[in-house]
Coordinates of C-alpha atoms and ligand atoms in Angstrom, one line a residue:
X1 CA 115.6 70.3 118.1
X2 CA 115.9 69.3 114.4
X3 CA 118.3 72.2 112.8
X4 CA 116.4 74.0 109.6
X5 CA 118.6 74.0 106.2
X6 CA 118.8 76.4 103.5
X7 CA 119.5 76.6 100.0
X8 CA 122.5 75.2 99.2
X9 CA 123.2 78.8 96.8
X10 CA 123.0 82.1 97.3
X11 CA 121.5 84.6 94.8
X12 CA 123.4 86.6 92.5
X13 CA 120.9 87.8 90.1
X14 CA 117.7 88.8 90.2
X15 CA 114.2 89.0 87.7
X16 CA 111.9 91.4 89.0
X17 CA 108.0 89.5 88.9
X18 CA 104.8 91.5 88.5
X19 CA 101.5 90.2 89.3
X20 CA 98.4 91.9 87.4
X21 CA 95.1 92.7 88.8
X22 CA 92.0 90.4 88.6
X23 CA 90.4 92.4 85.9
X24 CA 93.6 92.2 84.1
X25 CA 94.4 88.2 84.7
X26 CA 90.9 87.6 83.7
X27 CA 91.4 89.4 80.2
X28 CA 94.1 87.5 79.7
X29 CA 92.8 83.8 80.8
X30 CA 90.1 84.5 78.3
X31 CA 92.9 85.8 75.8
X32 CA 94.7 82.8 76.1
X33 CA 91.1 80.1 75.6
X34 CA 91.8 79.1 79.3
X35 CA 94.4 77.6 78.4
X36 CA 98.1 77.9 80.5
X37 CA 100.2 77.5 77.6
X38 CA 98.9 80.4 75.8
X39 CA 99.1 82.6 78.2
X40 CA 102.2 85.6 77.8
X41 CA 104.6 84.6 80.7
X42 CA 104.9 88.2 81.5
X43 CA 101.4 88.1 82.8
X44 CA 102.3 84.9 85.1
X45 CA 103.1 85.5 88.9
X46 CA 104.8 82.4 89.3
X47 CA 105.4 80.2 87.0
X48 CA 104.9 76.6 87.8
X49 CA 104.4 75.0 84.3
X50 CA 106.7 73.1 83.4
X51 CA 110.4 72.8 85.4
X52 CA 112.0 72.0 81.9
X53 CA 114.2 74.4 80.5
X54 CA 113.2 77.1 83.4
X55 CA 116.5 76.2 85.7
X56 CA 118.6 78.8 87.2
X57 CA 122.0 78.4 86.1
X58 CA 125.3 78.6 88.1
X59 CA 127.5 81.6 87.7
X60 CA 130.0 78.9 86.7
X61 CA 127.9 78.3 84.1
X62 CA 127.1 81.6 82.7
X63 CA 130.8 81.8 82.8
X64 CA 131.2 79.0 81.2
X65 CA 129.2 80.1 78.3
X66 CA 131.7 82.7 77.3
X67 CA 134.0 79.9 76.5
X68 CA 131.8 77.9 73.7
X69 CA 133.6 76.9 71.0
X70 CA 131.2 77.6 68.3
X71 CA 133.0 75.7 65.5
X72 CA 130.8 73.8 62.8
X73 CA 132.8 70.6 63.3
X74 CA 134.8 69.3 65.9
X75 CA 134.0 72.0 68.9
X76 CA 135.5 71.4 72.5
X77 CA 132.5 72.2 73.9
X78 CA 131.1 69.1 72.9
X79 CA 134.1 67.2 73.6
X80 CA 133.4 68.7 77.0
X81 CA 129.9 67.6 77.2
X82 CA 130.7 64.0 75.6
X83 CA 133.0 63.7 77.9
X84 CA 130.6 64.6 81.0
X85 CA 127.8 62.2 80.1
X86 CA 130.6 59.2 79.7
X87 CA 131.8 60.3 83.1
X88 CA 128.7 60.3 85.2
X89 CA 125.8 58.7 83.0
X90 CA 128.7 55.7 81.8
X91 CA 127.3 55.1 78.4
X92 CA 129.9 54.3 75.8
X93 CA 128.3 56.9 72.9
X94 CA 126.7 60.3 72.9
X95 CA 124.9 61.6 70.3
X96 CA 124.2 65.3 71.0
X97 CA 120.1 66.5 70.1
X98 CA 118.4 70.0 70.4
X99 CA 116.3 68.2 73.3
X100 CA 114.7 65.1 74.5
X101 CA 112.1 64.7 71.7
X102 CA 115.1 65.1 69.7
X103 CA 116.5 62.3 71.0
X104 CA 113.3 60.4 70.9
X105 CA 112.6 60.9 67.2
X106 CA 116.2 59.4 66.1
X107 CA 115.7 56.8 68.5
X108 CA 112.0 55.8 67.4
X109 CA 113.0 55.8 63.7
X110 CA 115.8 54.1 64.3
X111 CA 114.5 50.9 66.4
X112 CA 110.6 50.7 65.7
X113 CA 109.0 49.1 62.6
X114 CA 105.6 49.0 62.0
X115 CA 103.5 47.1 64.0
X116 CA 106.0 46.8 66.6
X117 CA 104.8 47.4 70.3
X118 CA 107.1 49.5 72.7
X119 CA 106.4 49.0 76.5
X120 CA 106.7 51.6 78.8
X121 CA 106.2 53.0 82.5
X122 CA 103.1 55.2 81.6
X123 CA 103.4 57.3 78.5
X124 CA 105.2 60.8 77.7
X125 CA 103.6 62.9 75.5
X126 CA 106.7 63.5 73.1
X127 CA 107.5 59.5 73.5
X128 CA 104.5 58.5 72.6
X129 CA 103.9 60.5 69.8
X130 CA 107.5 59.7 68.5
X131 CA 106.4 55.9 68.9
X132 CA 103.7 56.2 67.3
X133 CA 104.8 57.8 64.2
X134 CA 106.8 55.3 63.4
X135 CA 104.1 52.6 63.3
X136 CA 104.7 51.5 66.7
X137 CA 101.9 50.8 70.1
X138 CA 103.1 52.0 73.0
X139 CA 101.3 49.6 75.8
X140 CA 101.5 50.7 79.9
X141 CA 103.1 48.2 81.9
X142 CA 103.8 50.1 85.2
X143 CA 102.7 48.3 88.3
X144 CA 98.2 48.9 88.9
X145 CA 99.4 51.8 92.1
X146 CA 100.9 54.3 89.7
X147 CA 97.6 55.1 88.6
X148 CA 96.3 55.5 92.2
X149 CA 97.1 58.9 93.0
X150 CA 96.5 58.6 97.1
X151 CA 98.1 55.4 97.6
X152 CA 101.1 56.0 99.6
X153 CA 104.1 53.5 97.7
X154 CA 107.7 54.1 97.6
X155 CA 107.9 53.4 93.9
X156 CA 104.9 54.1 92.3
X157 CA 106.9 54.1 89.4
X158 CA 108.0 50.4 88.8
X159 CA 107.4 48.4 86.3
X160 CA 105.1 45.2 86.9
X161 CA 107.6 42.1 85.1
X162 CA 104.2 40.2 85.2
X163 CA 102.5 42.7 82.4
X164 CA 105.9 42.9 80.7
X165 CA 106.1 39.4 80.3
X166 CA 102.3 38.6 79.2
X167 CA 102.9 41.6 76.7
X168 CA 106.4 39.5 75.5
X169 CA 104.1 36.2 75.4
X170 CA 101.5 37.9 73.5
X171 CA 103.4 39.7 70.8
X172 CA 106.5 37.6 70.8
X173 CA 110.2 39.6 71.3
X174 CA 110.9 40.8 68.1
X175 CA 107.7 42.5 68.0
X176 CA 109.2 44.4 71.1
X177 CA 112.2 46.9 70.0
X178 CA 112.7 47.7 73.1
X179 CA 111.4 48.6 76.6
X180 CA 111.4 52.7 77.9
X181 CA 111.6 52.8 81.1
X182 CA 111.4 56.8 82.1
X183 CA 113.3 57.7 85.7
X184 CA 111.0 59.3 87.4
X185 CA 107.9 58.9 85.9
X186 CA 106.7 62.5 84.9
X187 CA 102.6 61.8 84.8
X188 CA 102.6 59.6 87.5
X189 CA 103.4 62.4 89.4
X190 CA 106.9 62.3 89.3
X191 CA 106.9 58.8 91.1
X192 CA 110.5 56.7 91.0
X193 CA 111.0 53.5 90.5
X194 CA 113.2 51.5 92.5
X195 CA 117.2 49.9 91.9
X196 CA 115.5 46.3 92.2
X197 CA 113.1 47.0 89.9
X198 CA 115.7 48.5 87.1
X199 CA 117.7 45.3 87.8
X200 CA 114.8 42.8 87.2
X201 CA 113.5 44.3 83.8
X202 CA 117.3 44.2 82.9
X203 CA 117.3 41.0 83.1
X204 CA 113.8 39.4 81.6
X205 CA 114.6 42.1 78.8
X206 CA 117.8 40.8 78.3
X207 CA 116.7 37.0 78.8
X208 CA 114.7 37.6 75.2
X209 CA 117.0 40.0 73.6
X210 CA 115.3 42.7 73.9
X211 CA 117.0 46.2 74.6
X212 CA 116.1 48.7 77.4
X213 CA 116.1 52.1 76.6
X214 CA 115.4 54.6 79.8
X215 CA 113.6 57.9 79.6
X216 CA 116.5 59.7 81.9
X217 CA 114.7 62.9 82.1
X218 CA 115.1 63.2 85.8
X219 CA 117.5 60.3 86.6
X220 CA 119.1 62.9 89.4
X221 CA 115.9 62.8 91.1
X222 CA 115.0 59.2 90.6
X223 CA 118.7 58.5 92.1
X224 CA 117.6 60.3 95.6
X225 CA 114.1 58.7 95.9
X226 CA 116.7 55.6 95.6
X227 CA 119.1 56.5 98.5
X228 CA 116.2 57.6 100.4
X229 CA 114.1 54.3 100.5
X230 CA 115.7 52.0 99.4
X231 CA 117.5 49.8 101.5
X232 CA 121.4 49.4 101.1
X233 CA 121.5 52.5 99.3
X234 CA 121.3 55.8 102.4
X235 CA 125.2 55.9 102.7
X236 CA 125.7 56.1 99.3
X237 CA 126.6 58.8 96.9
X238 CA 124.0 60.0 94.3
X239 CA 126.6 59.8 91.8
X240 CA 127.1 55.8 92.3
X241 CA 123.5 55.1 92.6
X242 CA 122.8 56.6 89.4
X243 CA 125.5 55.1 87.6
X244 CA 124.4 51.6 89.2
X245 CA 121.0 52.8 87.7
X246 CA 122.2 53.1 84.5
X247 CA 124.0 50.6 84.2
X248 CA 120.6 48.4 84.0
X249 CA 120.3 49.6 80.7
X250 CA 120.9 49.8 76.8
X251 CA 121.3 53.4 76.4
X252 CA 118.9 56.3 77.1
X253 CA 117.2 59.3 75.5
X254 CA 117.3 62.6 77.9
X255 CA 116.4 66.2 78.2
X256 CA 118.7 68.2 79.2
X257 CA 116.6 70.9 80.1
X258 CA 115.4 69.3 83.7
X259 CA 118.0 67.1 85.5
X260 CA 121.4 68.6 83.5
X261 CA 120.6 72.2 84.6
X262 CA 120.3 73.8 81.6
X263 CA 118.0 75.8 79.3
X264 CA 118.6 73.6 76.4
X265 CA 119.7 70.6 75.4
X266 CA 119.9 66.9 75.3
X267 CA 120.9 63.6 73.7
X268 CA 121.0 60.0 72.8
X269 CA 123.1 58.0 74.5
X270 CA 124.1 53.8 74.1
X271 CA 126.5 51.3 74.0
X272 CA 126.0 49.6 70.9
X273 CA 128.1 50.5 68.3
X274 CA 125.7 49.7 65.6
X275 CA 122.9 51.7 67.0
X276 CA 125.7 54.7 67.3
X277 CA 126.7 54.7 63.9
X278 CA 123.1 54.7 62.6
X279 CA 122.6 57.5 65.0
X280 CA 125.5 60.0 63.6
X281 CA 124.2 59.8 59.9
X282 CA 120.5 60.3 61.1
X283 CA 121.2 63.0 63.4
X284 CA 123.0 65.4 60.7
X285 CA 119.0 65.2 59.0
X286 CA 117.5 66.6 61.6
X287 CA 119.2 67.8 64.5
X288 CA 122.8 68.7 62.8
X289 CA 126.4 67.7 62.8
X290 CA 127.3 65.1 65.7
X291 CA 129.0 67.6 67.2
X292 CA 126.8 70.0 68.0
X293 CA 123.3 68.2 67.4
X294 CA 121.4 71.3 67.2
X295 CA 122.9 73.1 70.4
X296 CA 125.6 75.8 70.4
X297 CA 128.9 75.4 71.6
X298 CA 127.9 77.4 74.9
X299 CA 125.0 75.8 75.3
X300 CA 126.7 72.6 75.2
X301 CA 129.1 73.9 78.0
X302 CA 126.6 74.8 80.4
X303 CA 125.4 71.6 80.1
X304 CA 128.6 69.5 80.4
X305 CA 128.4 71.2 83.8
X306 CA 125.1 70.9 85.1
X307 CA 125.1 67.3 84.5
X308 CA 128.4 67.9 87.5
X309 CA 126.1 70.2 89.5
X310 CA 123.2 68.0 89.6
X311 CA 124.9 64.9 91.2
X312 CA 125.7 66.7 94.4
X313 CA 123.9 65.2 97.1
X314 CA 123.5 68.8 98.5
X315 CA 121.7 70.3 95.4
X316 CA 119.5 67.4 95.1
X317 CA 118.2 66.8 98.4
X318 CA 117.2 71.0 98.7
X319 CA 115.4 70.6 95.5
X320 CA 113.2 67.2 96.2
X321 CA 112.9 69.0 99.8
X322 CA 111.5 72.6 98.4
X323 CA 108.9 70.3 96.4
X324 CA 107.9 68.4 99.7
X325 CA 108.0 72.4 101.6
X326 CA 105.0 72.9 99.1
X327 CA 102.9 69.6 98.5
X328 CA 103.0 68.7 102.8
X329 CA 101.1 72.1 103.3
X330 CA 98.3 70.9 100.8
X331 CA 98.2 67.4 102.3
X332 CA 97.9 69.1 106.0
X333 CA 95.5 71.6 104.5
X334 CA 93.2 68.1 103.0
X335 CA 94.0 69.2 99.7
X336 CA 93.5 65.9 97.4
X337 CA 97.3 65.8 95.9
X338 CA 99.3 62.3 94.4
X339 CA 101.1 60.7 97.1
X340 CA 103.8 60.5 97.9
X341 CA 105.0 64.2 96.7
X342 CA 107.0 63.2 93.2
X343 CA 110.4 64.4 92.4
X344 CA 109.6 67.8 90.3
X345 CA 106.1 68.7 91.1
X346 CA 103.5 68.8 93.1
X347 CA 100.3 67.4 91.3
X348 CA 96.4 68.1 92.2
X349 CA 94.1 65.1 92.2
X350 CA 91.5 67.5 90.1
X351 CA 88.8 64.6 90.0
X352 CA 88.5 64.9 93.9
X353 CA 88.9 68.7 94.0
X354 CA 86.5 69.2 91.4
X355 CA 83.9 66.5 92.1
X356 CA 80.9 68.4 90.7
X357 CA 82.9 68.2 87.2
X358 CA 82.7 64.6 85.2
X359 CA 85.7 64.3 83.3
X360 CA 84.3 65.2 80.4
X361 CA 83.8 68.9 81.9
X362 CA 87.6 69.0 82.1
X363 CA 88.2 69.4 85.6
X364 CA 91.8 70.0 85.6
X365 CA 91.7 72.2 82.6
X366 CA 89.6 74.5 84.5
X367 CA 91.3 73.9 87.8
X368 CA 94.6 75.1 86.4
X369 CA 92.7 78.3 84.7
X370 CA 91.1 79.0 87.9
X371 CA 94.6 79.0 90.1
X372 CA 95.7 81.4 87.5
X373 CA 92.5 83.9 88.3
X374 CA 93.1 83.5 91.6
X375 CA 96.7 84.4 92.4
X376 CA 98.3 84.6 88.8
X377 CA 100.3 81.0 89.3
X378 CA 100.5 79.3 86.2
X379 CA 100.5 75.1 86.3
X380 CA 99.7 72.6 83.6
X381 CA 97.0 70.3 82.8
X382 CA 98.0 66.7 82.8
X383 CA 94.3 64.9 81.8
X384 CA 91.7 64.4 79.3
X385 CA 93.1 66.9 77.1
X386 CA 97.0 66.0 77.4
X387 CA 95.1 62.7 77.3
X388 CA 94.7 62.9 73.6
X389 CA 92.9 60.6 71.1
X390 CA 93.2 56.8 70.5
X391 CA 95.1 56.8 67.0
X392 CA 93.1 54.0 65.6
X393 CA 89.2 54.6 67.0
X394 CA 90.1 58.6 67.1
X395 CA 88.0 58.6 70.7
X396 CA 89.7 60.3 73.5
X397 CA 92.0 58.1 75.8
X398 CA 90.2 59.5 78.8
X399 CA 93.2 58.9 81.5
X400 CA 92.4 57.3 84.8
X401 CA 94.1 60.2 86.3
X402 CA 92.8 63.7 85.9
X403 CA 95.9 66.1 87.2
X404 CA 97.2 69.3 87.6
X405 CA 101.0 70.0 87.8
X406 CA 102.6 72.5 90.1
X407 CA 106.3 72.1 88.3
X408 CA 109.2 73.7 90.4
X409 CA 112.0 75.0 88.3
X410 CA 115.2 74.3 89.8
X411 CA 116.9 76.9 91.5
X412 CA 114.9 79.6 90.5
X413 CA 111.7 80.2 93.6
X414 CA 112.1 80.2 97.5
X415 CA 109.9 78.7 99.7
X416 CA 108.1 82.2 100.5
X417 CA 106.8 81.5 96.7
X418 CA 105.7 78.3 97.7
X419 CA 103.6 79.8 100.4
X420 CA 102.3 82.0 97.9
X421 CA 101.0 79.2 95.9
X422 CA 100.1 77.1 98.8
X423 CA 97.5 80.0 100.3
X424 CA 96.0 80.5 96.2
X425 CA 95.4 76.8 96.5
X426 CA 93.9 76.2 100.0
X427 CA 91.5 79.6 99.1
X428 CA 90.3 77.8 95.9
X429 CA 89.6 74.8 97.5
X430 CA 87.8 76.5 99.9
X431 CA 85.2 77.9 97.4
X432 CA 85.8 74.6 94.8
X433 CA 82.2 73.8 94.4
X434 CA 82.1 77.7 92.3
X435 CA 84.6 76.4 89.6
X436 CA 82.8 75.7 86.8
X437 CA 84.0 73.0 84.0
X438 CA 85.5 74.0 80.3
X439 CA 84.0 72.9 76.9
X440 CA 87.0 72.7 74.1
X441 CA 86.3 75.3 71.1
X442 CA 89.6 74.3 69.0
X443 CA 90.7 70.8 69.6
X444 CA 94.3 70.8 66.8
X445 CA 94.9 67.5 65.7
X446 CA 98.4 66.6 67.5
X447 CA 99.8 67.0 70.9
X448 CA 96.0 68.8 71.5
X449 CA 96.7 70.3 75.0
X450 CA 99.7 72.8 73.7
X451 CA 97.1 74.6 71.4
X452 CA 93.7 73.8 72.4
X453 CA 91.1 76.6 73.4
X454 CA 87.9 76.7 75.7
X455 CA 85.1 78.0 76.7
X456 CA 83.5 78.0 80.3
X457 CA 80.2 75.7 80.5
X458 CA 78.8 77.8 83.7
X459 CA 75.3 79.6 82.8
X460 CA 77.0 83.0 82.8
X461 CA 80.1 82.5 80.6
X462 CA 82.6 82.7 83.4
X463 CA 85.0 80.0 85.1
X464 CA 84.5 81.0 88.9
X465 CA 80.9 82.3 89.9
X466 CA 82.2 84.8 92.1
X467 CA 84.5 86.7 90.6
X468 CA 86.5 88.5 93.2
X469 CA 89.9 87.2 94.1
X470 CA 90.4 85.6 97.9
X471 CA 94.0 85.8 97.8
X472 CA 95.1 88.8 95.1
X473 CA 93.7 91.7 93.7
Ligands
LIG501 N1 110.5 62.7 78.7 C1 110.0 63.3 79.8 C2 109.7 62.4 81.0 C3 109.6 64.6 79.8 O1 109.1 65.1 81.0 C4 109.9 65.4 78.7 C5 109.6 66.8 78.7 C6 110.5 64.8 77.6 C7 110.8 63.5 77.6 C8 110.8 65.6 76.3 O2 111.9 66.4 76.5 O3 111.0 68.7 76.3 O4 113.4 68.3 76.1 O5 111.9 67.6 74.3 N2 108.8 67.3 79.6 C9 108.4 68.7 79.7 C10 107.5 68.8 80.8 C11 108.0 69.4 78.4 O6 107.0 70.0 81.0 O7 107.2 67.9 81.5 P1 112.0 67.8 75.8

């Protein structure tokens, strides 16, 4: 008999939830221009929109935070949090930022120039846009299966060499500042990408002079995807695989606020001095002093040890695991989800579940609106809208995937919440062909899916045609 496991914690502290009635999450979807980010998280049930910034801290932590040294100049804290991301991420400088697009905007002005083209493993939002900004094209080189959400591949994540180099061919190296290479890949679906791959665009990068600069957002979880299919790498610790990881590259930009364990946070790191020194004087512009780089001495003391906590093979392994606990019940249930299940979140294939809805009708705009009407879960769209615009024809990108993201925050739900969301899901599905598509009323002009409001396209002016609630009243 295979022995069951439990969470490797035990709960100290608790925050009451509340779920409102129908009537009451309707008002508020419509409140809120059917769109998740607007909606008050006190009228969420659970709240799956993003696992950034929502951790659960350690009561070593929150002990920890009594301790920050809050000094202008010079704090321990940081000292303590340098001193952390030497240890375990092996990077010879740290430059401390608010949070990853912190990190990304010192790092874009620093290294792009206009007209310059910056290669990457599918887009980020907050990368891109940073990119972009300063003059540079970001161009997709990850390998044609990332973009196929049902294929089942280890490492949907990995770069194809053979795009990267027809891009270097094309452009020529110094057109290319460097390459970003983000561990997992976040709108893939959380997908990894594998030790031999890291290693290989290490070296044709290097072979041209041309710097690698990873997105560690969720190295952690890229670093168990790693020991668990990769061959060579099941005996060994998480902590060796990811410094192996990082080790095939220049430096990194990260956000503290998923794999470190925190609530805030983040920073540049890199190993070139030059690049360091630039750093510290640009950093005081916008973030603040090097040591502090817009967090507070307590914050930065949580995080020096949550980047400890996160390396334990214990920790990690639950959390990819609870993850898996809710996306296998959708596969067995024939729910279309991206395969196989990512490190941080479980995402809905809303093309497929919504196949009455052409893109264009938003399908996992409304998709995520209707899970909230159903059971009060909140998820994010990751589509058309977070899509955006082509900067130079001003047309919409129109992704080839069309997603919704159920994002677990670490530490914080159990797997009865899972259920929860599980049975919301498999009730919608059942009565899919009722959701009706969203029109956009307020499209803002950046970053469009954070503000953006709608309006249902059904004959009657409501999202689901039937408007009682399977799961939740
Ligand atoms: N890179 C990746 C892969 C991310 O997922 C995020 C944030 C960032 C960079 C930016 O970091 O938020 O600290 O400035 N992702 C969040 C999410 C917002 O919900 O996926 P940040």
């Amino acid at each position: 008999m295979k022995r069951r496991t439990a969470e490797p914690y035990k709960i100290k502290s608790v925050e009451p939830l509340k779920m409102l009635s129908y009537d009451e999450r309707k008002d508020s979807l419509k409140k809120a221009g059917y769109n998740t980010f607007l909606i008050n998280s006190r009228e969420v049930y659970i709240d799956l929109l993003t696992d950034s910034g929502t951790t659960a801290m350690s009561d070593q932590q929150w002990g920890a935070i009594m301790v920050g040294d809050e000094a202008y100049a010079g704090s321990e804290s940081w000292q303590h949090l340098e001193k952390a991301v030497k240890d375990i991420y092996g990077y010879q400088y740290v430059i401390p930022t608010h949070q990853g697009r912190g990190a990304e905007n010192l790092l874009s002005q620093m290294k792009i120039k206009d007209g310059d083209y910056v290669p990457g493993n599918m887009y980020f939002t907050t990368t891109r846009a940073h990119q972009e900004l300063n003059g540079g094209t970001f161009v997709d080189v990850i390998i044609d299966e990332g973009h196929d959400s049902l294929l089942d591949h280890p490492f949907k994540g990995n770069v194809d060499l053979a795009k990267l180099q027809n891009l270097i061919n094309d452009v020529g190296p110094e057109k290319i500042p460097y390459v970003c290479v983000a561990v997992t890949v976040n709108l893939a679906g959380g997908q990894p990408v594998s030790m031999n791959n890291l290693r290989d665009v290490y070296n044709l990068c290097h072979r041209h002079d041309i710097d690698v600069m990873y997105d560690a957002t969720r190295c952690v979880e890229n670093a168990f995807f790693i020991k668990e299919r990769e061959e060579g790498y099941g005996d060994i610790a998480i902590k060796d695989i990811l410094k192996e990881m990082l080790s095939y590259s220049d430096g990194c930009t990260m956000s503290g606020k998923k794999d470190c364990l925190v609530n805030i946070g983040g920073f540049l790191a890199m190993n070139d001095e030059d690049l360091y020194t630039r750093a510290r004087e640009l950093v005081v512009l916008y973030e603040g002093m090097p040591s502090y780089g817009g967090m507070s001495g307590r914050d930065m003391e949580a995080m020096a040890l949550g980047i400890y906590e996160s390396i334990d093979d214990k920790y990690i392994s639950h959390r990819i695991n609870q993850v898996r606990y809710l996306g296998n019940q959708l596969i067995e249930a024939g729910i279309p989800v991206v395969r196989p299940i990512g490190g941080h979140a479980v995402y809905l294939d809303a093309k497929k579940f919504l196949p009455h809805l052409k893109q264009e009708e938003l399908p996992s705009q409304s998709l995520a609106a209707a899970i909230y009407l159903d059971s009060g879960v909140r998820s994010m769209e990751r589509g058309f809208v977070s899509g955006g615009r082509n900067k130079i024809t001003g047309k919409n990108n129109k992704p080839k995937l069309e997603l919704v993201r159920l994002t677990i925050p670490r530490r914080v739900y159990t797997n009865d919440h899972m259920n929860v969301v599980a049975d919301s899901i498999m009730a919608l599905y059942e009565k899919r062909d009722q959701i009706a598509g969203l029109k956009m009323t307020y499209e803002p002009p950046t970053l469009r899916f954070f503000n953006a409001r709608f309006k249902p396209l059904s004959s009657c002016g409501e999202l689901m045609t039937i408007t009682t609630s399977s799961a939740t009243t």
